[in-house]
mmCIF file of C-alpha atoms and ligand atoms in Angstrom:
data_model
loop_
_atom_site.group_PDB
_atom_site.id
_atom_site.type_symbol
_atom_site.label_atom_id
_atom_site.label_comp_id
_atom_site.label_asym_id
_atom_site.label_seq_id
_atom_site.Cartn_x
_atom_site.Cartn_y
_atom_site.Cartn_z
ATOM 1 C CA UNK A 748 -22.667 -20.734 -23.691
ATOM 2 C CA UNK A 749 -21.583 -21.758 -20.087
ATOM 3 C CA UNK A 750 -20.373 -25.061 -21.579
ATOM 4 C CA UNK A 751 -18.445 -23.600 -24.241
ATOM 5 C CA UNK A 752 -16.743 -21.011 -22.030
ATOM 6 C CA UNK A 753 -15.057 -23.499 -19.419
ATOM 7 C CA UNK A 754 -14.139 -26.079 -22.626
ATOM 8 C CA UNK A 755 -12.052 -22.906 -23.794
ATOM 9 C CA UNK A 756 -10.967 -22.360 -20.254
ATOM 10 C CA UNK A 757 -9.729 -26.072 -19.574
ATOM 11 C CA UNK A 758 -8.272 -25.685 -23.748
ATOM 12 C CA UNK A 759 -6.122 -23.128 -22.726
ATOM 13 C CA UNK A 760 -5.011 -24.624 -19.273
ATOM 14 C CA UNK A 761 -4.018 -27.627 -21.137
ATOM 15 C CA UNK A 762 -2.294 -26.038 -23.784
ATOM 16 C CA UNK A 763 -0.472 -23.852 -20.651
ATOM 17 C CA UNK A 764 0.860 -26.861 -18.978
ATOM 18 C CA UNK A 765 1.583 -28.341 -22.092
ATOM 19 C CA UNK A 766 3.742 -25.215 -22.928
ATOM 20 C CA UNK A 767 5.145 -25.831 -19.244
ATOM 21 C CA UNK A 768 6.618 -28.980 -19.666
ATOM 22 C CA UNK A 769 7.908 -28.315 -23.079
ATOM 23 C CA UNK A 770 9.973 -25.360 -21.311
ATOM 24 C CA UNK A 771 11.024 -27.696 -17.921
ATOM 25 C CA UNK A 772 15.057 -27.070 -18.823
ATOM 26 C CA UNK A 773 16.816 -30.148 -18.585
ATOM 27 C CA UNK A 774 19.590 -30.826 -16.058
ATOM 28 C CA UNK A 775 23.101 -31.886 -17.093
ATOM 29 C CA UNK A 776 25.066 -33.198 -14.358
ATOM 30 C CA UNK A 777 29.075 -32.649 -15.251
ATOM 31 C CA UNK A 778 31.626 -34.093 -12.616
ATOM 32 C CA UNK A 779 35.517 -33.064 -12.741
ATOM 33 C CA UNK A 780 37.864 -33.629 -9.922
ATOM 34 C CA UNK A 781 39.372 -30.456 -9.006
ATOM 35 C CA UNK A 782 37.285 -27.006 -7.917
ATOM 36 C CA UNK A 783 35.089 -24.875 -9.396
ATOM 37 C CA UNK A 784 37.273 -21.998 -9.471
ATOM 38 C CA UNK A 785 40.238 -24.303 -11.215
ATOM 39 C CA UNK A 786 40.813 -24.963 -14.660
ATOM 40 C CA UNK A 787 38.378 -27.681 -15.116
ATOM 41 C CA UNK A 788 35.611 -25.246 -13.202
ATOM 42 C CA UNK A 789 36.281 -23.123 -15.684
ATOM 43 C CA UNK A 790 35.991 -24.783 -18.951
ATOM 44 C CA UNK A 791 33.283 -26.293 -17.698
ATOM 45 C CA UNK A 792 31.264 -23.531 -17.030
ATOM 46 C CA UNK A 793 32.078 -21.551 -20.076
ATOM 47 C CA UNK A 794 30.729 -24.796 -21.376
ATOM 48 C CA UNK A 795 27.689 -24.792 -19.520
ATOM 49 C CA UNK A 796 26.750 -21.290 -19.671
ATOM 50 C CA UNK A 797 27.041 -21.377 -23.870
ATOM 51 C CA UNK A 798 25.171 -24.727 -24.067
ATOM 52 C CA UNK A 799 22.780 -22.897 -21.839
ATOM 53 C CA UNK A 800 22.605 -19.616 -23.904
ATOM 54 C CA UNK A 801 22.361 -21.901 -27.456
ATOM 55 C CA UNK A 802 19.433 -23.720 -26.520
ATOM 56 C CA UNK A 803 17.478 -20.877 -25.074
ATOM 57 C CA UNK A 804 17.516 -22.219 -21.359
ATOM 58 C CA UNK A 805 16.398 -25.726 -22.841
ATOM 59 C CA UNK A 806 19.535 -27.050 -21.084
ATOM 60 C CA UNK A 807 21.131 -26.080 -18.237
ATOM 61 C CA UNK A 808 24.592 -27.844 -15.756
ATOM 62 C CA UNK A 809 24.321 -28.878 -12.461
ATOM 63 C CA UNK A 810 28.304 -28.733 -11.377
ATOM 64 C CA UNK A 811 29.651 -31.744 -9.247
ATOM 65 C CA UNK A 812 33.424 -30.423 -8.590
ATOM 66 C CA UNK A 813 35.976 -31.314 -6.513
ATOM 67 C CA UNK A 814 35.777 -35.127 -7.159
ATOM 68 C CA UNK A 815 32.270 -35.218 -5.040
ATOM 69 C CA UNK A 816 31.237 -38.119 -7.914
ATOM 70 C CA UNK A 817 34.498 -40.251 -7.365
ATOM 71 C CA UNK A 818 37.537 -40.294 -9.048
ATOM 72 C CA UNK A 819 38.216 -39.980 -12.909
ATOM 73 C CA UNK A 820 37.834 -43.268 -13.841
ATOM 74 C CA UNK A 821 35.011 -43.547 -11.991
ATOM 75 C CA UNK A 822 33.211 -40.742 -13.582
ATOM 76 C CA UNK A 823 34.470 -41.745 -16.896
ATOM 77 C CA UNK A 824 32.262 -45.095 -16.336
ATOM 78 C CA UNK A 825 29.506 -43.255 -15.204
ATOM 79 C CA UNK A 826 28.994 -41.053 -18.216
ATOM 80 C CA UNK A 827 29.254 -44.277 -20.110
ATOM 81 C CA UNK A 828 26.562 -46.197 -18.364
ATOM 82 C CA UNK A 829 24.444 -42.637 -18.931
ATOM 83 C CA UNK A 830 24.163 -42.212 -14.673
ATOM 84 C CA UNK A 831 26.563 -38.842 -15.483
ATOM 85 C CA UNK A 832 25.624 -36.792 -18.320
ATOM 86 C CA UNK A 833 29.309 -35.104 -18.643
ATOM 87 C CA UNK A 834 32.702 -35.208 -16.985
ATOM 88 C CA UNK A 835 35.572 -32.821 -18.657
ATOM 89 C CA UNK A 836 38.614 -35.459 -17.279
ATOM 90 C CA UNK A 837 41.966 -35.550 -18.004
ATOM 91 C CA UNK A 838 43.836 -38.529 -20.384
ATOM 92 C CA UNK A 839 44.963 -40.145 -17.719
ATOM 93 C CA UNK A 840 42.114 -42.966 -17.298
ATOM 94 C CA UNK A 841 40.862 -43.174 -20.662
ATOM 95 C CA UNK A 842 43.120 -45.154 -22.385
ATOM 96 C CA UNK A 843 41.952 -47.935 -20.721
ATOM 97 C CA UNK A 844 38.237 -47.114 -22.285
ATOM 98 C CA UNK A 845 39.827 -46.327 -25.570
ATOM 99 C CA UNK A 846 43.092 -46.992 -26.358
ATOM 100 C CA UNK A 847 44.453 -45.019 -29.262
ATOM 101 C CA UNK A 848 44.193 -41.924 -26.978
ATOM 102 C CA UNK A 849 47.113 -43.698 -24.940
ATOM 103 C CA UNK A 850 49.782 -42.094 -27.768
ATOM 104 C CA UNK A 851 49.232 -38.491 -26.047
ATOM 105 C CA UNK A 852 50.421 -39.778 -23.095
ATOM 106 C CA UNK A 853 53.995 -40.651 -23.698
ATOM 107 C CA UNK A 854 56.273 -38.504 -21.651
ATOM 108 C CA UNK A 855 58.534 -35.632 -23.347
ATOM 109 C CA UNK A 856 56.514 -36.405 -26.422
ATOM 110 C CA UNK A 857 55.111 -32.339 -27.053
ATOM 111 C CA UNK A 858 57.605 -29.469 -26.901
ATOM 112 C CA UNK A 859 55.325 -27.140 -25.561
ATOM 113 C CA UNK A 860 51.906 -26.181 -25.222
ATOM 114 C CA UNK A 861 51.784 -24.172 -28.605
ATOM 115 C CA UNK A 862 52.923 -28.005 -30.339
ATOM 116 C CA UNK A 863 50.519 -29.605 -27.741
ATOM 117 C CA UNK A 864 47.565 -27.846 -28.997
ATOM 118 C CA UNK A 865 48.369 -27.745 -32.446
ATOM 119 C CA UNK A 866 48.219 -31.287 -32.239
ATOM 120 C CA UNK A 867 45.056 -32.019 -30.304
ATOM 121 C CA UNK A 868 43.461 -28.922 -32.482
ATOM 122 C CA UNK A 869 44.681 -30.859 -35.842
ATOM 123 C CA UNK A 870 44.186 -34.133 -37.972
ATOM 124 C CA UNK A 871 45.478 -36.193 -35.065
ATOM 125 C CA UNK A 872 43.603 -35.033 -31.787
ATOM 126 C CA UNK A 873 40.584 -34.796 -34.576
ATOM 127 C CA UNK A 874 40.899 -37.989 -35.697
ATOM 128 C CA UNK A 875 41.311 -39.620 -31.812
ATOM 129 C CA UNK A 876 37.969 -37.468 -31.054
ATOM 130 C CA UNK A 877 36.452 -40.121 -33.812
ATOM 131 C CA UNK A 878 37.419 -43.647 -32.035
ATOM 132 C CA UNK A 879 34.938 -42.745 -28.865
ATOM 133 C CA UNK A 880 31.489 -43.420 -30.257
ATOM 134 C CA UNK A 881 32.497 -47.236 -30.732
ATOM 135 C CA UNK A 882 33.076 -47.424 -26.850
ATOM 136 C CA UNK A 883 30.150 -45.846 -25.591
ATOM 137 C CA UNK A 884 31.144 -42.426 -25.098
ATOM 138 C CA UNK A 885 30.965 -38.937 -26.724
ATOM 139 C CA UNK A 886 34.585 -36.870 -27.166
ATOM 140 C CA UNK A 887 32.815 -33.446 -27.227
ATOM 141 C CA UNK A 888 36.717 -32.131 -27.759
ATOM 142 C CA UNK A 889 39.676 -31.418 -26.000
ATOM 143 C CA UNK A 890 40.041 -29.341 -22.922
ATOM 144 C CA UNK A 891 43.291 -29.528 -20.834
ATOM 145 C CA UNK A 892 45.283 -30.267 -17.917
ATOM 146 C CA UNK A 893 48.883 -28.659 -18.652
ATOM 147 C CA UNK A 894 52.611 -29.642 -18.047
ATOM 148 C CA UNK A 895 52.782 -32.172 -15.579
ATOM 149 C CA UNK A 896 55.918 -30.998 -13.031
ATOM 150 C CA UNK A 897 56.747 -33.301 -9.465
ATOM 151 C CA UNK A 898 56.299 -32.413 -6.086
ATOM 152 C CA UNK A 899 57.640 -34.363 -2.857
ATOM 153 C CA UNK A 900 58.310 -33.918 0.607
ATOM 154 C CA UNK A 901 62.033 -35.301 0.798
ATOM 155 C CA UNK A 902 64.442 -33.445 -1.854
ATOM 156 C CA UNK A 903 65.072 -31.113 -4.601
ATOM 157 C CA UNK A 904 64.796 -32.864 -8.237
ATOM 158 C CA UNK A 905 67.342 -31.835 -10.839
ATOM 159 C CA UNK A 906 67.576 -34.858 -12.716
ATOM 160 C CA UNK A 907 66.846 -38.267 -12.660
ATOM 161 C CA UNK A 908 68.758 -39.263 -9.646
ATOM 162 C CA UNK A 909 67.554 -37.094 -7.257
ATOM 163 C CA UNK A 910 64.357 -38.979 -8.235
ATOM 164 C CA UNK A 911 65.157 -42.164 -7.674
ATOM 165 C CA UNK A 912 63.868 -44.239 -5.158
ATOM 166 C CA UNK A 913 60.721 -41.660 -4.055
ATOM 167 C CA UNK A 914 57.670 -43.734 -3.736
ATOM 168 C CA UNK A 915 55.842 -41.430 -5.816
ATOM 169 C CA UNK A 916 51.407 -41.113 -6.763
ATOM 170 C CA UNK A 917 51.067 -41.372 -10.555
ATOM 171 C CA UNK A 918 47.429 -41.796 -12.430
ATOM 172 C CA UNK A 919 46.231 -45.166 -13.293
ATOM 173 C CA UNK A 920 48.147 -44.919 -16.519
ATOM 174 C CA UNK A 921 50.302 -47.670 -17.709
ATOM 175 C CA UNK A 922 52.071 -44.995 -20.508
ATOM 176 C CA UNK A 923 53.255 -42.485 -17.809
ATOM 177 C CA UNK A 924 53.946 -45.417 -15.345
ATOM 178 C CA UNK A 925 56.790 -47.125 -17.993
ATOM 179 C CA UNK A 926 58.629 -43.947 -18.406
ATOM 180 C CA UNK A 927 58.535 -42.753 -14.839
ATOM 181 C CA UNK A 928 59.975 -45.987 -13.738
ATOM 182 C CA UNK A 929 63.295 -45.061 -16.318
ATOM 183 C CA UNK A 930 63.423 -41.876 -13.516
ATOM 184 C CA UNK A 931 64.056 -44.314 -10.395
ATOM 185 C CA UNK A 932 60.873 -43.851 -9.322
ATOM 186 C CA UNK A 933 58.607 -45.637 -7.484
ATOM 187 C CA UNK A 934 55.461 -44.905 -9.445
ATOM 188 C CA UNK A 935 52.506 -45.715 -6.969
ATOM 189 C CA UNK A 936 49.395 -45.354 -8.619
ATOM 190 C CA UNK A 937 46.669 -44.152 -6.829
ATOM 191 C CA UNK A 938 42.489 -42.455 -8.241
ATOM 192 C CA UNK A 939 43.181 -38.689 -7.349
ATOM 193 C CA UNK A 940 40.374 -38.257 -4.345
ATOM 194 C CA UNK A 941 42.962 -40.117 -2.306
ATOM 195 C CA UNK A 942 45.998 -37.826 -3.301
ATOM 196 C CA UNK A 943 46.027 -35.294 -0.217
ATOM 197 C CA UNK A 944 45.468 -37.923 2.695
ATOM 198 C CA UNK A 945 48.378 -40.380 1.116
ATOM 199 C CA UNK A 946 50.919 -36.968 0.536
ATOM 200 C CA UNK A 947 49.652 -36.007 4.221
ATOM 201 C CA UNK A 948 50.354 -38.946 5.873
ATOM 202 C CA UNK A 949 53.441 -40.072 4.342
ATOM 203 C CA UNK A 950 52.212 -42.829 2.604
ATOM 204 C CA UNK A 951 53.655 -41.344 -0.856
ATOM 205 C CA UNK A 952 56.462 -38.916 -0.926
ATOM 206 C CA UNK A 953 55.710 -37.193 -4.219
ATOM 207 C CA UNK A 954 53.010 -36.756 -6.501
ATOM 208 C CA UNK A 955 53.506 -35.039 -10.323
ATOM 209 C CA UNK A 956 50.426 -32.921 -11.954
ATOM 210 C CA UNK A 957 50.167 -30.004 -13.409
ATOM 211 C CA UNK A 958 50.534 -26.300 -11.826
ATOM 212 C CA UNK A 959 46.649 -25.200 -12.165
ATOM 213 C CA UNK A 960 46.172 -28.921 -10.114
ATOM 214 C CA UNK A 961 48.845 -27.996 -7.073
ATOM 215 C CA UNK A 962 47.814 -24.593 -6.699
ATOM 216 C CA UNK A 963 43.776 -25.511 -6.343
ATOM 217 C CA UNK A 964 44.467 -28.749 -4.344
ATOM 218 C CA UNK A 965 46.985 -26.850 -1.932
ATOM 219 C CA UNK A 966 49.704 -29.114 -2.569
ATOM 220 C CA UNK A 967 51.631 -26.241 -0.844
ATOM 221 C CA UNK A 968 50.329 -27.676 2.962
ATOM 222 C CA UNK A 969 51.406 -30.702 1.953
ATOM 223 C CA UNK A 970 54.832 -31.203 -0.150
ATOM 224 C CA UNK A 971 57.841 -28.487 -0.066
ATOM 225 C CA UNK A 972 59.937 -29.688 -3.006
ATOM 226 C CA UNK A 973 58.163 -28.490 -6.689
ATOM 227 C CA UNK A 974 60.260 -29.241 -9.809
ATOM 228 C CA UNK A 975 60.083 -27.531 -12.894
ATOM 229 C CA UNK A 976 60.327 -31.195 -15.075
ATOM 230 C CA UNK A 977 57.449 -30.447 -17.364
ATOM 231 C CA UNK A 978 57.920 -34.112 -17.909
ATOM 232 C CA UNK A 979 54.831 -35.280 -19.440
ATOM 233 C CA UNK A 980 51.698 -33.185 -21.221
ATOM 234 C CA UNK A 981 48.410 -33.946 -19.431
ATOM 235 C CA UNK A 982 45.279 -33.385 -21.634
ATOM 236 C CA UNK A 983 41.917 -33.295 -21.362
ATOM 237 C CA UNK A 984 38.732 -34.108 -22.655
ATOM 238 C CA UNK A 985 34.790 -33.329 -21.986
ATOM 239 C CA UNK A 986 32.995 -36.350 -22.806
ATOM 240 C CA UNK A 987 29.144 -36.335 -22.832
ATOM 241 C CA UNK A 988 26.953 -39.518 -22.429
ATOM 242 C CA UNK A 989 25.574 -41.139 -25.554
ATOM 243 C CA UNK A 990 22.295 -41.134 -23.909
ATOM 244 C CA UNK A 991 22.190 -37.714 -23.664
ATOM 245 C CA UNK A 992 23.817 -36.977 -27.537
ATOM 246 C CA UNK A 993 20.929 -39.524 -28.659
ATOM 247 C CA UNK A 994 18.144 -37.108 -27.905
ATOM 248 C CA UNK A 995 19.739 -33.805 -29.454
ATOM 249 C CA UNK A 996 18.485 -32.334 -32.751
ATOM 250 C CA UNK A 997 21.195 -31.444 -35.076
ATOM 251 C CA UNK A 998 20.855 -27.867 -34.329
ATOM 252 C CA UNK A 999 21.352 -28.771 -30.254
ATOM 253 C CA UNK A 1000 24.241 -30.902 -31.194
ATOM 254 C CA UNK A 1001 26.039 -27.865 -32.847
ATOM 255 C CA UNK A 1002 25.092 -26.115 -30.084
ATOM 256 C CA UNK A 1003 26.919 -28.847 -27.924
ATOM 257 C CA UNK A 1004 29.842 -28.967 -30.094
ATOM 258 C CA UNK A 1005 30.490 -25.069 -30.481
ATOM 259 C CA UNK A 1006 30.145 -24.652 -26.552
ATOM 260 C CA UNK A 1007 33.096 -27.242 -25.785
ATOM 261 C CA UNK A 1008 34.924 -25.249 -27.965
ATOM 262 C CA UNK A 1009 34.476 -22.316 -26.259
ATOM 263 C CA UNK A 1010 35.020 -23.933 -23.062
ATOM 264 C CA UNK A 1011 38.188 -25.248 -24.406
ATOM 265 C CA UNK A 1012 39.410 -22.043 -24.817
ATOM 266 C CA UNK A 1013 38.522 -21.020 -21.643
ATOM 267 C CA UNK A 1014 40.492 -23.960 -20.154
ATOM 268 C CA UNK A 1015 43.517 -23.590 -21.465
ATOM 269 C CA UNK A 1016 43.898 -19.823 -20.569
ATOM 270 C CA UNK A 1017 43.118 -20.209 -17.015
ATOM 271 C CA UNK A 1018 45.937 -23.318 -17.533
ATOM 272 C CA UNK A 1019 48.167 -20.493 -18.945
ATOM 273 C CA UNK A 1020 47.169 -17.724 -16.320
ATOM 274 C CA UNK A 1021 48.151 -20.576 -13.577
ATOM 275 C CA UNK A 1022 51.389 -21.057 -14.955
ATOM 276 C CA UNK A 1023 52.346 -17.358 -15.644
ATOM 277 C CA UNK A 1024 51.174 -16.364 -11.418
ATOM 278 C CA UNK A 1025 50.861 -19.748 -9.814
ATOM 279 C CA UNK A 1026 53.897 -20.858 -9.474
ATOM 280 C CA UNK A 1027 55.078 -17.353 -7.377
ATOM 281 C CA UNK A 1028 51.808 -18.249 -5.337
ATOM 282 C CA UNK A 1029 53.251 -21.606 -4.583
ATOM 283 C CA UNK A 1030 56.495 -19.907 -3.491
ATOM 284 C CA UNK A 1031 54.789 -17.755 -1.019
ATOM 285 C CA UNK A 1032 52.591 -20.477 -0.068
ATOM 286 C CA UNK A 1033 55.982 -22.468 1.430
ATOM 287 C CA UNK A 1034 56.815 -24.545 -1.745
ATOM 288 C CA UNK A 1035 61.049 -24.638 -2.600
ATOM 289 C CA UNK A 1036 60.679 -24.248 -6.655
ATOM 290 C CA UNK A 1037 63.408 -25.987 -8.702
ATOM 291 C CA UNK A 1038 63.717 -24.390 -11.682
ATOM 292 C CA UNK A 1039 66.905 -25.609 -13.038
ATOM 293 C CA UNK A 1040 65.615 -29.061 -13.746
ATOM 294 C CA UNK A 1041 68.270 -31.231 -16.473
ATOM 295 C CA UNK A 1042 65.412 -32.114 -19.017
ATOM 296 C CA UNK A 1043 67.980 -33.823 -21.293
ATOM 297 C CA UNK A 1044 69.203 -35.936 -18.485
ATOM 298 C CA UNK A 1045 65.207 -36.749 -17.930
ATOM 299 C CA UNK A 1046 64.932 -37.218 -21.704
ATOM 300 C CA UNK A 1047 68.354 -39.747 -21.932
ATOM 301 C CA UNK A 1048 66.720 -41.703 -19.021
ATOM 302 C CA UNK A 1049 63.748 -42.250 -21.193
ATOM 303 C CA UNK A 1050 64.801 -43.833 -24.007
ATOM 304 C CA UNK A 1051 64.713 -47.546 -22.945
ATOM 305 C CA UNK A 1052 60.351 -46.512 -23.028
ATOM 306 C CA UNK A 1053 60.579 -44.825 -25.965
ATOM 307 C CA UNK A 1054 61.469 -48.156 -27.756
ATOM 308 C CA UNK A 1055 58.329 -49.932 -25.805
ATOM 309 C CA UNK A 1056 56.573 -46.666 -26.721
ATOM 310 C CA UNK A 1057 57.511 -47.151 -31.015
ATOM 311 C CA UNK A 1058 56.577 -51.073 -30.883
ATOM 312 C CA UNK A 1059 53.417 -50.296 -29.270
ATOM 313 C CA UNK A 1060 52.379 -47.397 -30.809
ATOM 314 C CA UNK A 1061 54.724 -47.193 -33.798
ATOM 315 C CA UNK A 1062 57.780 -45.085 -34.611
ATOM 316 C CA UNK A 1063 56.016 -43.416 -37.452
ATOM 317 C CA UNK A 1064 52.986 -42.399 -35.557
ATOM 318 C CA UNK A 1065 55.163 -40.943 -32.559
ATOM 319 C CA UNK A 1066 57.347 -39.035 -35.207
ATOM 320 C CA UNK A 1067 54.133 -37.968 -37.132
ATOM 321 C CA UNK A 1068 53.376 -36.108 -33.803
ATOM 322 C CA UNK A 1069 56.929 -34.580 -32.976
ATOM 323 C CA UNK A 1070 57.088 -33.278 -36.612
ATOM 324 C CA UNK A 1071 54.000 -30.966 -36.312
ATOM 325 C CA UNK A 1072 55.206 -27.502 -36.209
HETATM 326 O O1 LIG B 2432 46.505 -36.494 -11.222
HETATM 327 C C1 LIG B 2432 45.381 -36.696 -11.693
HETATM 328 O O2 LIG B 2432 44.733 -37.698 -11.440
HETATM 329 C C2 LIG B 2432 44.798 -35.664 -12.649
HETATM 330 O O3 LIG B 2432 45.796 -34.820 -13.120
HETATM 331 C C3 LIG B 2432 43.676 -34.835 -12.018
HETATM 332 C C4 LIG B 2432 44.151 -34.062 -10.830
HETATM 333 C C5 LIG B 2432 42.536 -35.761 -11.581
HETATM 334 C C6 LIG B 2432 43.128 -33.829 -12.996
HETATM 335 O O4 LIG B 2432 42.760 -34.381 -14.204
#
């Protein structure tokens, strides 16, 4: 009787830790580069939170913001080699991982964020979302950056001219670095950890990045000149590690898939919030805000890229993205 009472005992203590285990929530570890409270914070925590909610606790985030894993590019290599589980990055670094995502890079090429997203949300952003697998990475969908405007410590940009000659921090990105060159600039590109000290020290005069980017990395203490130029569209994507995708059920990977949208959405309206009350913020914070920027002067500059753009890419492709409406 004795015996049979402890092997029940020791049964149900084994099924108990058993149960334990099976219930030990998994960590994700997601990296972006700017805070928690910014854009990327937020889409990545809407993320988290749903991915969290989906799988009954199963799955949980552990949040590395502020670039505390390295810079994009960085991160973007990590998530491939499976030592990061997520990173929600901008475009800039992963063309050179998987190059037909370099198209949404060319400058002036969306009219505004409604066309922007219409694009990423369609065929075409759907279709780039496919080419990732083959390189080692998964495109869980896209999130977002914004507008990309300039900033520098030196002058006032209206057009092109006023431009030219500033020694100026642009991402490792060969598309934007082509058709900021056409602007006189001196595109000096730089991974985005290293931003502040270069803009505080002089060795840059300008830097260009969206509004929910210069607000949460306080541009403000650093630059006085902000110009409207909207010159370029910055997107984003979270991309999960294939190591991680590999052990979902179908059910989890919906789960995964339905969350990014969510934290998509979330994204992009804290990118819209930013640019509807930022940019008075920036004012206060000390920053002279050109508004009155010549984006057809800009545009004219550009066209000398645009014909590298259509032999690289292809004039049909670049018109099949202008024409979406
Ligand atoms: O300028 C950049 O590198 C990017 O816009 C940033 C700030 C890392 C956000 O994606």
């Amino acid at each position: 009787m004795k015996l049979k009472t402890s092997f029940a005992l020791a049964a149900v203590a084994f099924s108990v830790s058993l149960s334990a285990i099976a219930q030990t929530p998994t960590t994700l570890k997601i990296g972006y580069a700017t805070t928690k409270e910014s854009h990327y914070g937020v889409g990545s925590t809407v993320f988290c939170d749903e991915v969290e909610k989906g799988t009954q606790g199963r799955y949980k985030c552990q949040h590395f913001a502020s670039s505390a894993l390295g810079g994009e590019r960085e991160m973007i290599e990590a998530v491939q080699i499976g030592t990061l589980d997520l990173v929600n990055t901008s475009t800039g670094p992963v063309g050179n991982f998987v190059p037909e995502v370099k198209i949404v890079d060319i400058p002036f090429l969306f009219r505004d964020y409604d066309h922007a997203r219409k694009v990423m949300d369609g065929p075409i952003g759907q279709d780039i979302l496919t080419k990732f697998p083959s390189k080692g990475l998964i495109a869980l969908g896209w999130t977002e950056n914004g507008f990309r405007h300039m900033t520098n410590s030196k002058r006032d940009i209206v057009k092109p001219a006023d431009a030219a000659g500033l020694k100026m921090r642009t991402m490792e990105n060969k598309v934007h670095m082509e058709g900021y060159k056409t602007f006189g600039i001196q595109p000096t590109p730089m991974a985005f950890p290293e931003l502040f000290g270069a803009l505080q020290q002089g060795t840059v005069d300008g830097q260009e990045n969206p509004i929910p980017v210069i607000l949460s990395s306080k541009f403000a203490q650093v630059q006085k000149h902000l110009s409207l130029t909207g010159h370029v569209y910055s997107p984003a994507l979270l991309l999960l590690s294939p190591k991680v995708w590999g052990k979902l059920s179908d059910a989890d990977k919906k789960v995964f898939t339905e969350a990014a949208k969510k934290g998509s959405v979330a994204q992009r309206k804290k990118v819209n919030d930013d640019e509807a009350n930022g940019i008075a913020q920036l004012e206060k914070d000390g920053m002279k805000v050109i508004r009155t920027v010549d984006g057809n002067a800009f545009r004219e500059a550009l066209k000398p890229a645009y014909v590298n753009y259509a032999k690289e890419f292809g004039a049909d492709n670049i018109k099949k993205i202008q024409d979406v409406r």
